[in-house]
mmCIF file of C-alpha atoms in Angstrom:
data_model
loop_
_atom_site.group_PDB
_atom_site.id
_atom_site.type_symbol
_atom_site.label_atom_id
_atom_site.label_comp_id
_atom_site.label_asym_id
_atom_site.label_seq_id
_atom_site.Cartn_x
_atom_site.Cartn_y
_atom_site.Cartn_z
ATOM 1 C CA ASP A 273 -3.132 2.169 -17.163
ATOM 2 C CA THR A 274 -2.095 1.898 -13.504
ATOM 3 C CA GLU A 275 -0.444 -1.484 -13.667
ATOM 4 C CA VAL A 276 2.567 -2.612 -11.711
ATOM 5 C CA THR A 277 3.690 -6.146 -12.467
ATOM 6 C CA GLN A 278 5.735 -8.432 -10.252
ATOM 7 C CA THR A 279 7.451 -11.734 -10.898
ATOM 8 C CA PRO A 280 7.440 -14.412 -9.733
ATOM 9 C CA LYS A 281 4.039 -14.744 -8.068
ATOM 10 C CA HIS A 282 5.354 -17.357 -5.666
ATOM 11 C CA LEU A 283 8.883 -18.200 -4.573
ATOM 12 C CA VAL A 284 10.160 -20.902 -2.244
ATOM 13 C CA MET A 285 13.800 -20.738 -1.273
ATOM 14 C CA GLY A 286 16.208 -22.243 1.180
ATOM 15 C CA MET A 287 18.229 -20.169 3.605
ATOM 16 C CA THR A 288 21.386 -20.561 1.510
ATOM 17 C CA ASN A 289 19.801 -19.668 -1.830
ATOM 18 C CA LYS A 290 20.157 -16.462 -3.801
ATOM 19 C CA LYS A 291 17.073 -15.281 -5.649
ATOM 20 C CA SER A 292 15.642 -12.060 -7.056
ATOM 21 C CA LEU A 293 12.226 -10.443 -7.182
ATOM 22 C CA LYS A 294 11.333 -8.272 -10.142
ATOM 23 C CA CYS A 295 8.964 -5.325 -10.476
ATOM 24 C CA GLU A 296 8.049 -3.382 -13.599
ATOM 25 C CA GLN A 297 5.888 -0.360 -14.390
ATOM 26 C CA HIS A 298 5.313 1.532 -17.615
ATOM 27 C CA MET A 299 3.425 4.522 -16.242
ATOM 28 C CA GLY A 300 6.437 6.838 -16.389
ATOM 29 C CA HIS A 301 6.586 6.900 -12.610
ATOM 30 C CA ARG A 302 9.916 7.986 -11.139
ATOM 31 C CA ALA A 303 9.504 6.668 -7.582
ATOM 32 C CA MET A 304 9.427 2.966 -6.796
ATOM 33 C CA TYR A 305 9.018 1.208 -3.478
ATOM 34 C CA TRP A 306 9.487 -2.173 -1.850
ATOM 35 C CA TYR A 307 7.179 -3.205 0.989
ATOM 36 C CA LYS A 308 7.006 -6.326 3.131
ATOM 37 C CA GLN A 309 3.599 -7.524 4.315
ATOM 38 C CA LYS A 310 2.807 -10.228 6.827
ATOM 39 C CA ALA A 311 -0.611 -11.875 6.771
ATOM 40 C CA LYS A 312 -3.487 -9.588 7.789
ATOM 41 C CA LYS A 313 -1.039 -6.779 8.639
ATOM 42 C CA PRO A 314 -0.363 -3.448 6.920
ATOM 43 C CA PRO A 315 2.575 -3.198 4.519
ATOM 44 C CA GLU A 316 5.914 -2.123 5.976
ATOM 45 C CA LEU A 317 8.114 0.115 3.874
ATOM 46 C CA MET A 318 11.561 -1.281 3.059
ATOM 47 C CA PHE A 319 13.130 0.860 0.324
ATOM 48 C CA VAL A 320 12.319 3.886 -1.810
ATOM 49 C CA TYR A 321 13.955 4.761 -5.118
ATOM 50 C CA SER A 322 13.527 8.216 -6.572
ATOM 51 C CA TYR A 323 14.799 8.861 -10.096
ATOM 52 C CA GLU A 324 16.676 5.546 -9.980
ATOM 53 C CA LYS A 325 18.596 6.485 -6.851
ATOM 54 C CA LEU A 326 18.068 4.882 -3.474
ATOM 55 C CA SER A 327 16.393 7.547 -1.342
ATOM 56 C CA ILE A 328 15.255 5.616 1.661
ATOM 57 C CA ASN A 329 16.406 2.422 3.381
ATOM 58 C CA GLU A 330 14.200 1.693 6.372
ATOM 59 C CA SER A 331 17.005 -0.074 8.262
ATOM 60 C CA VAL A 332 16.497 -3.242 6.264
ATOM 61 C CA PRO A 333 18.984 -6.105 6.860
ATOM 62 C CA SER A 334 21.693 -6.414 4.234
ATOM 63 C CA ARG A 335 20.410 -9.820 3.142
ATOM 64 C CA PHE A 336 17.902 -7.737 1.131
ATOM 65 C CA SER A 337 19.577 -5.771 -1.647
ATOM 66 C CA PRO A 338 17.532 -3.494 -3.921
ATOM 67 C CA GLU A 339 18.491 -2.445 -7.412
ATOM 68 C CA CYS A 340 16.916 -0.032 -9.895
ATOM 69 C CA PRO A 341 18.457 -0.710 -13.335
ATOM 70 C CA ASN A 342 16.249 1.859 -15.078
ATOM 71 C CA SER A 343 13.178 3.977 -14.464
ATOM 72 C CA SER A 344 10.781 1.108 -15.212
ATOM 73 C CA LEU A 345 12.425 -1.728 -13.332
ATOM 74 C CA LEU A 346 13.033 -2.504 -9.692
ATOM 75 C CA ASN A 347 14.689 -5.630 -8.355
ATOM 76 C CA LEU A 348 15.086 -7.050 -4.887
ATOM 77 C CA HIS A 349 17.974 -9.454 -4.488
ATOM 78 C CA LEU A 350 17.665 -11.987 -1.696
ATOM 79 C CA HIS A 351 20.494 -13.878 -0.037
ATOM 80 C CA ALA A 352 20.765 -15.931 3.146
ATOM 81 C CA LEU A 353 17.223 -15.219 4.212
ATOM 82 C CA GLN A 354 15.633 -16.461 7.409
ATOM 83 C CA PRO A 355 12.276 -18.223 7.795
ATOM 84 C CA GLU A 356 10.880 -15.072 9.431
ATOM 85 C CA ASP A 357 11.445 -13.256 6.131
ATOM 86 C CA SER A 358 8.588 -15.270 4.653
ATOM 87 C CA ALA A 359 5.958 -12.725 3.618
ATOM 88 C CA LEU A 360 4.236 -11.036 0.693
ATOM 89 C CA TYR A 361 6.643 -8.597 -0.952
ATOM 90 C CA LEU A 362 4.890 -5.712 -2.637
ATOM 91 C CA CYS A 363 6.266 -3.275 -5.144
ATOM 92 C CA ALA A 364 4.680 0.133 -5.676
ATOM 93 C CA SER A 365 5.292 3.155 -7.835
ATOM 94 C CA SER A 366 4.259 6.800 -7.820
ATOM 95 C CA GLN A 367 4.722 9.750 -10.100
ATOM 96 C CA ASP A 368 7.173 11.378 -7.704
ATOM 97 C CA ARG A 369 7.356 15.051 -8.252
ATOM 98 C CA SER A 370 9.950 15.254 -5.535
ATOM 99 C CA LEU A 371 8.148 12.504 -3.619
ATOM 100 C CA ARG A 372 5.085 14.717 -3.289
ATOM 101 C CA SER A 373 2.649 13.745 -0.611
ATOM 102 C CA THR A 374 -0.296 13.971 -2.981
ATOM 103 C CA ASP A 375 1.022 11.317 -5.345
ATOM 104 C CA THR A 376 -0.803 8.017 -5.226
ATOM 105 C CA GLN A 377 1.219 4.862 -4.784
ATOM 106 C CA TYR A 378 0.069 2.058 -7.077
ATOM 107 C CA PHE A 379 0.850 -1.447 -5.914
ATOM 108 C CA GLY A 380 1.682 -4.617 -7.752
ATOM 109 C CA PRO A 381 0.104 -7.993 -6.923
ATOM 110 C CA GLY A 382 3.085 -9.063 -4.844
ATOM 111 C CA THR A 383 5.426 -12.031 -4.629
ATOM 112 C CA ARG A 384 4.577 -14.617 -1.963
ATOM 113 C CA LEU A 385 7.945 -15.653 -0.536
ATOM 114 C CA THR A 386 8.473 -18.734 1.603
ATOM 115 C CA VAL A 387 11.868 -19.323 3.197
ATOM 116 C CA LEU A 388 12.478 -22.877 4.346
ATOM 117 C CA ALA B 183 4.342 11.752 14.375
ATOM 118 C CA GLN B 184 1.666 10.850 11.921
ATOM 119 C CA SER B 185 -0.646 7.955 12.524
ATOM 120 C CA VAL B 186 -3.938 6.519 11.495
ATOM 121 C CA ALA B 187 -6.286 4.288 13.469
ATOM 122 C CA GLN B 188 -8.889 1.853 12.241
ATOM 123 C CA PRO B 189 -10.876 1.082 15.375
ATOM 124 C CA GLU B 190 -12.638 -2.009 14.019
ATOM 125 C CA ASP B 191 -10.718 -5.179 13.171
ATOM 126 C CA GLN B 192 -13.788 -6.594 11.485
ATOM 127 C CA VAL B 193 -16.987 -5.303 9.941
ATOM 128 C CA ASN B 194 -19.821 -7.624 8.990
ATOM 129 C CA VAL B 195 -22.728 -6.451 6.866
ATOM 130 C CA ALA B 196 -25.501 -7.998 4.805
ATOM 131 C CA GLU B 197 -25.477 -7.579 1.053
ATOM 132 C CA GLY B 198 -27.446 -4.521 0.019
ATOM 133 C CA ASN B 199 -26.932 -2.750 3.333
ATOM 134 C CA PRO B 200 -24.732 0.330 3.786
ATOM 135 C CA LEU B 201 -21.081 -0.299 4.539
ATOM 136 C CA THR B 202 -18.897 1.977 6.663
ATOM 137 C CA VAL B 203 -15.240 1.412 7.492
ATOM 138 C CA LYS B 204 -13.888 3.839 10.073
ATOM 139 C CA CYS B 205 -10.575 5.694 10.075
ATOM 140 C CA THR B 206 -9.232 8.442 12.301
ATOM 141 C CA TYR B 207 -5.928 10.205 11.853
ATOM 142 C CA SER B 208 -3.387 12.175 13.808
ATOM 143 C CA VAL B 209 -0.958 14.433 11.951
ATOM 144 C CA SER B 210 0.495 17.855 12.454
ATOM 145 C CA GLY B 211 -0.642 20.055 9.623
ATOM 146 C CA ASN B 212 -2.997 19.124 6.806
ATOM 147 C CA PRO B 213 -3.289 15.412 6.123
ATOM 148 C CA TYR B 214 -3.323 13.631 2.795
ATOM 149 C CA LEU B 215 -5.515 10.563 3.253
ATOM 150 C CA PHE B 216 -5.844 7.402 1.200
ATOM 151 C CA TRP B 217 -7.956 4.245 1.160
ATOM 152 C CA TYR B 218 -6.748 0.958 -0.280
ATOM 153 C CA VAL B 219 -8.434 -2.432 -0.581
ATOM 154 C CA GLN B 220 -6.703 -5.800 -0.613
ATOM 155 C CA TYR B 221 -8.415 -8.927 -1.868
ATOM 156 C CA PRO B 222 -7.064 -12.319 -0.713
ATOM 157 C CA ASN B 223 -3.586 -13.088 -2.059
ATOM 158 C CA ARG B 224 -3.495 -9.821 -3.999
ATOM 159 C CA GLY B 225 -1.745 -6.477 -3.826
ATOM 160 C CA LEU B 226 -3.311 -3.267 -2.577
ATOM 161 C CA GLN B 227 -5.717 -1.492 -4.897
ATOM 162 C CA PHE B 228 -6.147 2.256 -4.632
ATOM 163 C CA LEU B 229 -9.746 3.334 -3.933
ATOM 164 C CA LEU B 230 -9.629 7.082 -3.321
ATOM 165 C CA LYS B 231 -7.758 9.938 -1.700
ATOM 166 C CA TYR B 232 -8.402 13.265 -0.050
ATOM 167 C CA ILE B 233 -5.979 16.083 -0.767
ATOM 168 C CA THR B 234 -7.977 19.271 -0.480
ATOM 169 C CA GLY B 235 -11.306 20.744 -1.488
ATOM 170 C CA ASP B 236 -14.650 18.969 -1.245
ATOM 171 C CA ASN B 237 -14.881 16.901 1.920
ATOM 172 C CA LEU B 238 -16.767 14.133 0.112
ATOM 173 C CA VAL B 239 -14.472 12.132 -2.134
ATOM 174 C CA LYS B 240 -15.780 9.621 -4.647
ATOM 175 C CA GLY B 241 -13.644 6.680 -5.671
ATOM 176 C CA SER B 242 -13.610 3.342 -7.426
ATOM 177 C CA TYR B 243 -16.264 0.586 -7.225
ATOM 178 C CA GLY B 244 -18.926 2.918 -5.790
ATOM 179 C CA PHE B 245 -16.954 3.823 -2.665
ATOM 180 C CA GLU B 246 -16.794 7.296 -1.187
ATOM 181 C CA ALA B 247 -15.201 8.801 1.894
ATOM 182 C CA GLU B 248 -15.930 11.862 3.957
ATOM 183 C CA PHE B 249 -13.143 13.985 5.380
ATOM 184 C CA ASN B 250 -14.097 15.513 8.731
ATOM 185 C CA LYS B 251 -11.434 17.845 10.065
ATOM 186 C CA SER B 252 -13.092 18.525 13.430
ATOM 187 C CA GLN B 253 -13.398 14.814 14.164
ATOM 188 C CA THR B 254 -10.094 13.967 12.414
ATOM 189 C CA SER B 255 -11.851 11.189 10.560
ATOM 190 C CA PHE B 256 -11.951 9.827 7.026
ATOM 191 C CA HIS B 257 -14.561 7.069 7.006
ATOM 192 C CA LEU B 258 -15.048 4.933 3.907
ATOM 193 C CA LYS B 259 -18.627 4.312 2.813
ATOM 194 C CA LYS B 260 -20.632 2.421 0.261
ATOM 195 C CA PRO B 261 -24.416 2.812 0.096
ATOM 196 C CA SER B 262 -25.120 -0.805 -0.878
ATOM 197 C CA ALA B 263 -22.519 -3.485 -0.163
ATOM 198 C CA LEU B 264 -21.816 -6.427 -2.446
ATOM 199 C CA VAL B 265 -20.474 -9.861 -1.506
ATOM 200 C CA SER B 266 -17.509 -9.039 -3.751
ATOM 201 C CA ASP B 267 -16.630 -6.115 -1.430
ATOM 202 C CA SER B 268 -15.428 -8.655 1.137
ATOM 203 C CA ALA B 269 -11.745 -7.814 1.574
ATOM 204 C CA LEU B 270 -9.162 -6.140 3.819
ATOM 205 C CA TYR B 271 -9.314 -2.341 3.820
ATOM 206 C CA PHE B 272 -6.452 -0.021 4.768
ATOM 207 C CA CYS B 273 -6.554 3.671 5.551
ATOM 208 C CA ALA B 274 -3.278 5.577 5.126
ATOM 209 C CA VAL B 275 -2.015 9.093 5.743
ATOM 210 C CA ARG B 276 0.854 11.265 4.574
ATOM 211 C CA ARG B 277 1.839 14.611 5.987
ATOM 212 C CA SER B 278 1.319 17.708 3.867
ATOM 213 C CA SER B 279 4.955 18.089 2.965
ATOM 214 C CA ASN B 280 7.459 16.300 0.779
ATOM 215 C CA ASP B 281 6.986 13.123 2.715
ATOM 216 C CA TYR B 282 7.582 9.775 1.062
ATOM 217 C CA LYS B 283 6.082 7.704 3.799
ATOM 218 C CA LEU B 284 2.558 6.298 3.880
ATOM 219 C CA SER B 285 1.459 5.426 7.413
ATOM 220 C CA PHE B 286 -1.091 2.619 7.260
ATOM 221 C CA GLY B 287 -3.778 1.714 9.726
ATOM 222 C CA ALA B 288 -3.942 -1.842 11.018
ATOM 223 C CA GLY B 289 -6.619 -2.754 8.519
ATOM 224 C CA THR B 290 -10.290 -3.714 8.721
ATOM 225 C CA THR B 291 -11.598 -6.994 7.383
ATOM 226 C CA VAL B 292 -14.978 -6.548 5.743
ATOM 227 C CA THR B 293 -17.275 -9.527 5.295
ATOM 228 C CA VAL B 294 -20.440 -9.059 3.279
ATOM 229 C CA ARG B 295 -22.878 -11.957 3.653
ATOM 230 C CA ALA B 296 -25.346 -12.881 0.959
#
């Protein structure tokens, strides 16, 4: 089973709202990722967690706050977003034997976020 | 720096004809190469990867890709395209070290007409 699940599927929020995106995997993977994808463009890496610790922050604005409560769950907390943050937010996971290059990243279906 | 190029924004092919989606890469050292497909309003689905060994890699849904080191290419192929293969295809590369980062190509939109 190579399933990564994400909730909600769609989210509409105002610029003053606080909301969270959720990602879950039960493949025993120890690396989890957040990506942002604009329409017809490749995904852009935002954050990487390895063994529940934040390993990489790709200079993402602080209005995006990731959290990894346990090895199966990854959250992305959103606050004071801008309309340009509207995008598809993808979660991925990989086995992560020290973030090995050969490990495949498996992606979830994404959350379509619209910021009004 | 590592990078990957997909020279065609769009590929159009008739159902039943061969499908090729092109990818070239630029990395220092040995590359680890991946192909993903994205259907409308969906996440990326893994198709196949090249790590080492046989240059011809077979993947999901009848796709295969050929690694060519001299031409630094990793083209995705399917002998007989289906209408359901219409989607956005991404090539990606990682360096052959402990490197977390996948570098994606710009993507190629494939349209298979009936």
